[in-house]
Structures are given as C-alpha cells and as structure tokens.
Tab-separated table of C-alpha atoms in Angstrom:
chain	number	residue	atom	x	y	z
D	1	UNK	CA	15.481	-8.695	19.906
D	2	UNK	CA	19.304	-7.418	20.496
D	3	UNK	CA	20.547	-4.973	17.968
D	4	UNK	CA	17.212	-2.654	17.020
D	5	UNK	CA	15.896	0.369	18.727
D	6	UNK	CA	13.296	0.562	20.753
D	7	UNK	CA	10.800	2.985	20.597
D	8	UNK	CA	8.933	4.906	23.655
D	9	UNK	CA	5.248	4.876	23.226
D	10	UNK	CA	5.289	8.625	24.521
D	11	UNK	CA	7.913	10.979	23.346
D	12	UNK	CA	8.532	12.147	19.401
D	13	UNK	CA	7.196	10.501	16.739
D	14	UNK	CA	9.277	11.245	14.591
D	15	UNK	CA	12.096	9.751	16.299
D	16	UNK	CA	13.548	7.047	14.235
D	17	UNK	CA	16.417	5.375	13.787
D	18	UNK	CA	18.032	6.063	10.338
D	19	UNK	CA	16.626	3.388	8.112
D	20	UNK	CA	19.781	2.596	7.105
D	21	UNK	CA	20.390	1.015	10.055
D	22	UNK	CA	18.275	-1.915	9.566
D	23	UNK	CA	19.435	-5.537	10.024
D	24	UNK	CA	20.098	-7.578	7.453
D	25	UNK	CA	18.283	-10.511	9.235
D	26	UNK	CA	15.728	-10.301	9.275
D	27	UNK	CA	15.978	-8.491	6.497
D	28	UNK	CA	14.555	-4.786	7.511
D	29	UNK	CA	14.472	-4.927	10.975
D	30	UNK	CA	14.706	-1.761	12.367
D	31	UNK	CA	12.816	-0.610	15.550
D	32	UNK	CA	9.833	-1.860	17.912
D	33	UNK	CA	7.653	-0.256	20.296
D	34	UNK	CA	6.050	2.971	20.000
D	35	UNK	CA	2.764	2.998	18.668
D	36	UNK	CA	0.535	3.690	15.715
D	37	UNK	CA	-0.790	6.883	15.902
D	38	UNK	CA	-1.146	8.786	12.606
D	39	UNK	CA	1.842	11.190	12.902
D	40	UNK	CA	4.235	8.250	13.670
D	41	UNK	CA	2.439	6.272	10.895
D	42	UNK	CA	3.291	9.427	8.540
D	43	UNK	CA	6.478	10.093	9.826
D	44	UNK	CA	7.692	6.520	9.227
D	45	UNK	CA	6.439	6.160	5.662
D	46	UNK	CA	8.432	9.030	4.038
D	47	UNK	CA	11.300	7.495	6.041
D	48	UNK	CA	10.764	4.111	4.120
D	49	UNK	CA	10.116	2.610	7.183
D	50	UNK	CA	6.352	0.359	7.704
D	51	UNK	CA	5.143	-1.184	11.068
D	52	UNK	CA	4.305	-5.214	10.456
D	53	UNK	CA	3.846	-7.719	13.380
D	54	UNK	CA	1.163	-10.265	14.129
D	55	UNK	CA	-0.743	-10.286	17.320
D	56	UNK	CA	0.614	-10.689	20.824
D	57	UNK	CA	4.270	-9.189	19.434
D	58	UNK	CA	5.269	-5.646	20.023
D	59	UNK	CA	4.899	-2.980	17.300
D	60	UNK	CA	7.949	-3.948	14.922
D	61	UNK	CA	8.959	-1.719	12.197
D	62	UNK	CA	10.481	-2.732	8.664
D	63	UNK	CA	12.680	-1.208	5.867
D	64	UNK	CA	14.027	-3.806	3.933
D	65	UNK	CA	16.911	-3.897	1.447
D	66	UNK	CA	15.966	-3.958	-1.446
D	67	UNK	CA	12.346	-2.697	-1.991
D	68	UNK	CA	9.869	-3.394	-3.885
D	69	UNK	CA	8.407	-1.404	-6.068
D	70	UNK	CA	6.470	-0.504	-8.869
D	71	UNK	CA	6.882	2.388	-11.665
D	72	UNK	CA	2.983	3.074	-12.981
D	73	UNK	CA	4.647	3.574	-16.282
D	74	UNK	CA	5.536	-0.318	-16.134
D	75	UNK	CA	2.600	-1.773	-15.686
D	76	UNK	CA	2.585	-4.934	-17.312
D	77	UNK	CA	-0.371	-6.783	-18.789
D	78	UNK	CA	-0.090	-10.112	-19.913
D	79	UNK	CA	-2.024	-10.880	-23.217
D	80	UNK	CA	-3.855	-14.041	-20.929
D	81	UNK	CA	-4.527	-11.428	-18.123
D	82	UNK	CA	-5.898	-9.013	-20.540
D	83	UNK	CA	-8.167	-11.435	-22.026
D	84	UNK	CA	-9.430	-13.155	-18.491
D	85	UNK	CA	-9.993	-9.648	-17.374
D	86	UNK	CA	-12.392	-8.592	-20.499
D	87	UNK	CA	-14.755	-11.417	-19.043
D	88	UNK	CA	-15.364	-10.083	-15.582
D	89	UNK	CA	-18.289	-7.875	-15.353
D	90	UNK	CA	-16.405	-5.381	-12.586
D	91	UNK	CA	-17.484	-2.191	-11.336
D	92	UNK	CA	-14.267	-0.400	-10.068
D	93	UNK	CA	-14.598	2.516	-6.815
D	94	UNK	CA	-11.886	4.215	-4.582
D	95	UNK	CA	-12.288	5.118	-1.198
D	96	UNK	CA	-16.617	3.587	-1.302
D	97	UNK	CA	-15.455	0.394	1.460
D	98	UNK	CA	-12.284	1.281	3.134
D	99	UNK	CA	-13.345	-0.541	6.022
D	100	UNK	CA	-15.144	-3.909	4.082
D	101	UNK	CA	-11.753	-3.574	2.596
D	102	UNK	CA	-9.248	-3.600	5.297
D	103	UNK	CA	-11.383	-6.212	7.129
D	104	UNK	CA	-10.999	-8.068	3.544
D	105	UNK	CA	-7.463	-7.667	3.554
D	106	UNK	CA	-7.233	-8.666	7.522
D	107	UNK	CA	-9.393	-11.481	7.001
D	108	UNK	CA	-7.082	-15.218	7.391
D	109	UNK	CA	-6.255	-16.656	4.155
D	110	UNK	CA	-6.345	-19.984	2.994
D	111	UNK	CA	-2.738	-20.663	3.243
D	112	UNK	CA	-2.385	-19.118	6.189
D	113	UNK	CA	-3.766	-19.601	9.827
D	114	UNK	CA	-3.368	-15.663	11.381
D	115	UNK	CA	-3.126	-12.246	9.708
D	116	UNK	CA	-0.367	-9.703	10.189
D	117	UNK	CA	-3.235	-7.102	9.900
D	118	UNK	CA	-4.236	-6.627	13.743
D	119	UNK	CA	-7.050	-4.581	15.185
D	120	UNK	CA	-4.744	-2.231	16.605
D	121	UNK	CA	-3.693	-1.796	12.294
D	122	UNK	CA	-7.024	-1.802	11.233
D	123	UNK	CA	-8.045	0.894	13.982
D	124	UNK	CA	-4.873	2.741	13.064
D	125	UNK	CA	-5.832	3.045	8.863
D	126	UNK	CA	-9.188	4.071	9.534
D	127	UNK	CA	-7.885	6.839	11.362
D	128	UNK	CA	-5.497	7.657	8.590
D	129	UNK	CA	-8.505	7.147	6.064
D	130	UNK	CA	-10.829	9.565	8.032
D	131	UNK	CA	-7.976	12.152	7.824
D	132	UNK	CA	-7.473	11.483	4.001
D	133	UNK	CA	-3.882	9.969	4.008
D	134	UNK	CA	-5.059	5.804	3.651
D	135	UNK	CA	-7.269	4.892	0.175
D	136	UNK	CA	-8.924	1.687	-1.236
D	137	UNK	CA	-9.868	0.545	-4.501
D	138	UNK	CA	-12.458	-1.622	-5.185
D	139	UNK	CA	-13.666	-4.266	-7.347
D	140	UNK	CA	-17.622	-5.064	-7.251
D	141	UNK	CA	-19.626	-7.916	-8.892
D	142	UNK	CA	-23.231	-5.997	-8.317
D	143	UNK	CA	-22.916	-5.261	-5.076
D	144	UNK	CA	-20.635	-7.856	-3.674
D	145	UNK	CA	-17.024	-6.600	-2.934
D	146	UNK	CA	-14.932	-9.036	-5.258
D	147	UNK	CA	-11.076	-7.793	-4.325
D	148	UNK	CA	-9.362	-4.536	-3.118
D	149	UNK	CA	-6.247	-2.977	-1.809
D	150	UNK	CA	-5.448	0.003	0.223
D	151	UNK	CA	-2.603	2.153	1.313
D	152	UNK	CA	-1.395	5.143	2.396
D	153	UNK	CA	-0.872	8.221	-0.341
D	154	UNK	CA	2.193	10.957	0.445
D	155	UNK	CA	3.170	13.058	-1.876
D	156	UNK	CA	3.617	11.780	-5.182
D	157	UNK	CA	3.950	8.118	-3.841
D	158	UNK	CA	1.392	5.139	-2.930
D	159	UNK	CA	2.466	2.860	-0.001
D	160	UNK	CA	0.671	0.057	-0.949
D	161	UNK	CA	-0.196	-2.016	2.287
D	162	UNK	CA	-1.896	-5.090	1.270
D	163	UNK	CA	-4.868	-6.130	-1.319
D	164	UNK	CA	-7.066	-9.453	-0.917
D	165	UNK	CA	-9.718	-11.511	-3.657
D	166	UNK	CA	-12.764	-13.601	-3.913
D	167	UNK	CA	-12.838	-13.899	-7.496
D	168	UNK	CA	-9.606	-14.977	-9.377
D	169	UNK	CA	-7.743	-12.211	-10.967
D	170	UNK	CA	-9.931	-9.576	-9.599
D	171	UNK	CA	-7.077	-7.770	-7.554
D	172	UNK	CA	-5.054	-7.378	-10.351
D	173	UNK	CA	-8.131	-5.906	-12.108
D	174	UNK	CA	-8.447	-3.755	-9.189
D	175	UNK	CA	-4.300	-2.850	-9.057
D	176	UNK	CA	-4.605	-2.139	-13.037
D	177	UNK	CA	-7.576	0.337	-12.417
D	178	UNK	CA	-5.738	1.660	-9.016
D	179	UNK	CA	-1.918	2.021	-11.143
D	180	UNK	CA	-4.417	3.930	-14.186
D	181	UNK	CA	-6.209	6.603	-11.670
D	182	UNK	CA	-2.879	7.346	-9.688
D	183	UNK	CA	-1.111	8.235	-13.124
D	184	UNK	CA	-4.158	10.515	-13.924
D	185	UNK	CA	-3.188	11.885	-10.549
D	186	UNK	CA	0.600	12.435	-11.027
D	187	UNK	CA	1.540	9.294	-8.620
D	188	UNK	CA	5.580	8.444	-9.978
D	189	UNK	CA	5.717	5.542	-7.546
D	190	UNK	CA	3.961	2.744	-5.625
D	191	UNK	CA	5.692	0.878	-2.919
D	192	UNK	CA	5.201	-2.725	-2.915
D	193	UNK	CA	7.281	-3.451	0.508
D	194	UNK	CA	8.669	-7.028	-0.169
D	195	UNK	CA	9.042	-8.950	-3.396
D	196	UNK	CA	6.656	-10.877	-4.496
D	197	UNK	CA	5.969	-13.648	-7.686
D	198	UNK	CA	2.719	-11.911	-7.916
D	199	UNK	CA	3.657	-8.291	-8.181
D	200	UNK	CA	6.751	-8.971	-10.755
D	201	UNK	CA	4.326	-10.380	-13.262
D	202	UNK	CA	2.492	-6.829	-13.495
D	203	UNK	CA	5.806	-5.246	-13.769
D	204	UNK	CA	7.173	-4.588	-9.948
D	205	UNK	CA	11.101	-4.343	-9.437
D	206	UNK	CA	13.531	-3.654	-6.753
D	207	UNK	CA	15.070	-0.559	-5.102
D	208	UNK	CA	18.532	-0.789	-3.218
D	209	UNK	CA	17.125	1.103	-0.027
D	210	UNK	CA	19.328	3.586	-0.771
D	211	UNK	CA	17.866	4.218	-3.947
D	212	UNK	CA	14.658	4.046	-2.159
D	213	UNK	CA	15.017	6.836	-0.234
D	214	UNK	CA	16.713	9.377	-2.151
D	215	UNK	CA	13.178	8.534	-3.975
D	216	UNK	CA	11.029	9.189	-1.190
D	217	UNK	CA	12.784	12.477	-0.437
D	218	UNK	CA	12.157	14.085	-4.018
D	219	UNK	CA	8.558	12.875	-4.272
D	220	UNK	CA	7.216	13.324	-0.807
D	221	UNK	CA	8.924	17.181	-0.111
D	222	UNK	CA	5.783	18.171	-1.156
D	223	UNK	CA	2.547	16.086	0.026
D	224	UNK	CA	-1.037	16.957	-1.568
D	225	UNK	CA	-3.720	18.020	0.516
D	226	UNK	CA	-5.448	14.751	2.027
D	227	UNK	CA	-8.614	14.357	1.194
D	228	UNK	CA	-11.349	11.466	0.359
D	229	UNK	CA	-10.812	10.037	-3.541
D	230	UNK	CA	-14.576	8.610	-3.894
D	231	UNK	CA	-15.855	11.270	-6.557
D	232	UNK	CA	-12.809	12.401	-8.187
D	233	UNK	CA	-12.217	8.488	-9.088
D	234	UNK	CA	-15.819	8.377	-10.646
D	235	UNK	CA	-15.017	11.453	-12.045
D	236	UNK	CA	-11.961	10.543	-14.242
D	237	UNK	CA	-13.389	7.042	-15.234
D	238	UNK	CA	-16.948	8.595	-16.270
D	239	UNK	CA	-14.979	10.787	-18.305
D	240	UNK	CA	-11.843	8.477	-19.179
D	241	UNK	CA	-12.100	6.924	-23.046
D	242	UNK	CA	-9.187	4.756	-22.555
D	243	UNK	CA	-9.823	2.180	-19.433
D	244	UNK	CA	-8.093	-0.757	-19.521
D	245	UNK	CA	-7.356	-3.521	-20.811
C-alpha cells in the first residue's frame, strides 16, 4: 500500500496525516497501522478521518472526498415510509443494547459473506460506549431487538458507524427517532461516511472534504460531557407530544 502513512502502534495518537492528504483511489485512503484505542479513535473522528478494514488486514483509516452526510433539519419522510411506519408496533431506546447492537450490526449480511465490523472494532466501541463517547438506538418488537445503529457523539456532531434490521423499514424507524432526539439535543450534523441509495432517500447529501472539515472544527471545539443517553432519551419521548411520523 505505496503512497499512505503508516502509523506506529506506540507513539501519539494524535498523529495523523492531514486528511487532506488522502488518495483519491481508493477514494479516502489515508493511513494504516496504529491501533484503536479510544484517544486515537477520538482524535481521528474530529479529524474526519474513520478506521474500516475487514479481518486479517491492518488497521486502515478513511476520509473520503466527498462525505456523506446528513443535516437533522432534512430529514426526509416519504409519504409510503410514513404510512409503513404507522403499522409497526416499535418501542424506541438509546444506549439499553449497545452491545446486542454492535453484534447486530457486525453480524454477516445476506448479501455479503464477512463483516468489516471486527472484534478488535467491536471491543474498541464498547470501550468508547463505557466512557460515554459511542451510542445506540434501538428499535424493539416486545422484547426482540428489531434494528439499530450506533456511533460515536463529539461535540455537536454524530459519526454514524453503521445500523442493521430484522424487520423491513425498522432502521429507518430507528434513524427517524435517532435524527428527532439528537435535534432535541442540539446535534447540527450526522456523518454518514460514504454515499449511499439508502441514506439519500431520508435526505443525506455530500460534503467536499473540505467543507467537511471546516464543519467538524466549528462543531466539535467544544465536546459535551460524555455520558450514558438511556434515561434522558426516555425522558424527552415520555414527555415529547410530537413523535414522528
């Protein structure tokens, strides 16, 4: 892999490469190595930067040009989504399963023989998620987990990592009800990583990376407090008279 940097797994964590210096194929390319411990993890987010690899590769680390993303304020709902989603019986939670739902998420899918989500990444977000930085949302049917999603919260930004479903539709139910509580919460923007069919029909867009960045700088200067979201999300849907849809 000629042309990245190469990170030492000892040394500063915070030592990356300018994200600007990604390649442009693959698109995003920008370091490997290193490891995953939560300052690195941290450091790399509010540098747009996100480790992805699949097992048996080293630690390779992504900012692609452009990014996706998604403005809570554009949340789109189609009329057909709105009325499939009335039917389902869901109960929504935050941060009840973050491990059902990162094993969810790592779980194969049916298109696809591996995962991208190793146990090296799983063991790395539930370290984050015991220090309050990484989240889930839920979706229940009684008490079977139907979909979820989790990330990693900085600032005024999610960096949304990766969502999975049993039940059709139910992780966009569970994205609506995630986009709805970070608003309450004064989130301005969600990171969606790479563009995706999926994500543009509930309203996601693209960043130049430049863009990108100048964003993460003004919304992550000053990060919240971390902290578990479990009661505060019952809180403002027990007391919420608008849910959606």
């Amino acid at each position: 892999m000629s042309g990245i940097h190469w990170l030492p797994a000892s040394g500063d964590p915070t030592a990356f490469p300018p994200a600007e210096k990604a390649l442009r194929e693959p698109d995003g390319l920008l370091a490997a190595g290193g490891d995953l411990q939560p300052q690195r993890l941290l450091s790399a987010y509010v540098r747009g930067i996100f480790p992805w690899y699949d097992e048996g590769q080293p630690i390779l680390w992504w900012s692609p040009d452009p990014r996706a993303v998604l403005w809570p304020e554009d949340l789109h709902i189609s009329r057909r989504l709105a009325r499939t989603l009335r039917k389902m019986d869901l109960r929504f939670s935050a941060d009840s399963a973050f491990d059902a739902v990162i094993e969810g998420c790592a779980a194969p899918r049916a298109k696809s023989r591996g995962t991208w989500i190793t146990r090296d990444m799983v063991d790395a977000y539930r370290r984050l998620h015991e220090m309050g930085w990484a989240h889930a949302f839920e979706g229940w049917l009684g008490d079977d987990l139907a979909a979820g999603l989790y990330g990693v919260a900085i600032g005024r930004v999610f960096f949304a990592e990766s969502m999975f479903t049993r039940v059709d539709d139910a992780s966009k139910a569970v994205l609506i009800n995630a986009v709805d509580y970070l608003r309450a919460r004064s989130f301005e923007l969600i990171d969606c990583q790479v563009r995706s069919e999926h994500l543009y029909t509930l309203g996601a867009t693209t960043l130049p990376r430049g863009e990108f960045l100048k964003q993460l700088k003004r919304l992550c200067a000053r990060p919240d407090e971390p902290g578990n979201w479990r009661l505060d999300h019952e809180r403002f849907f027990a007391s919420d008279c608008t849910a959606r849809p």
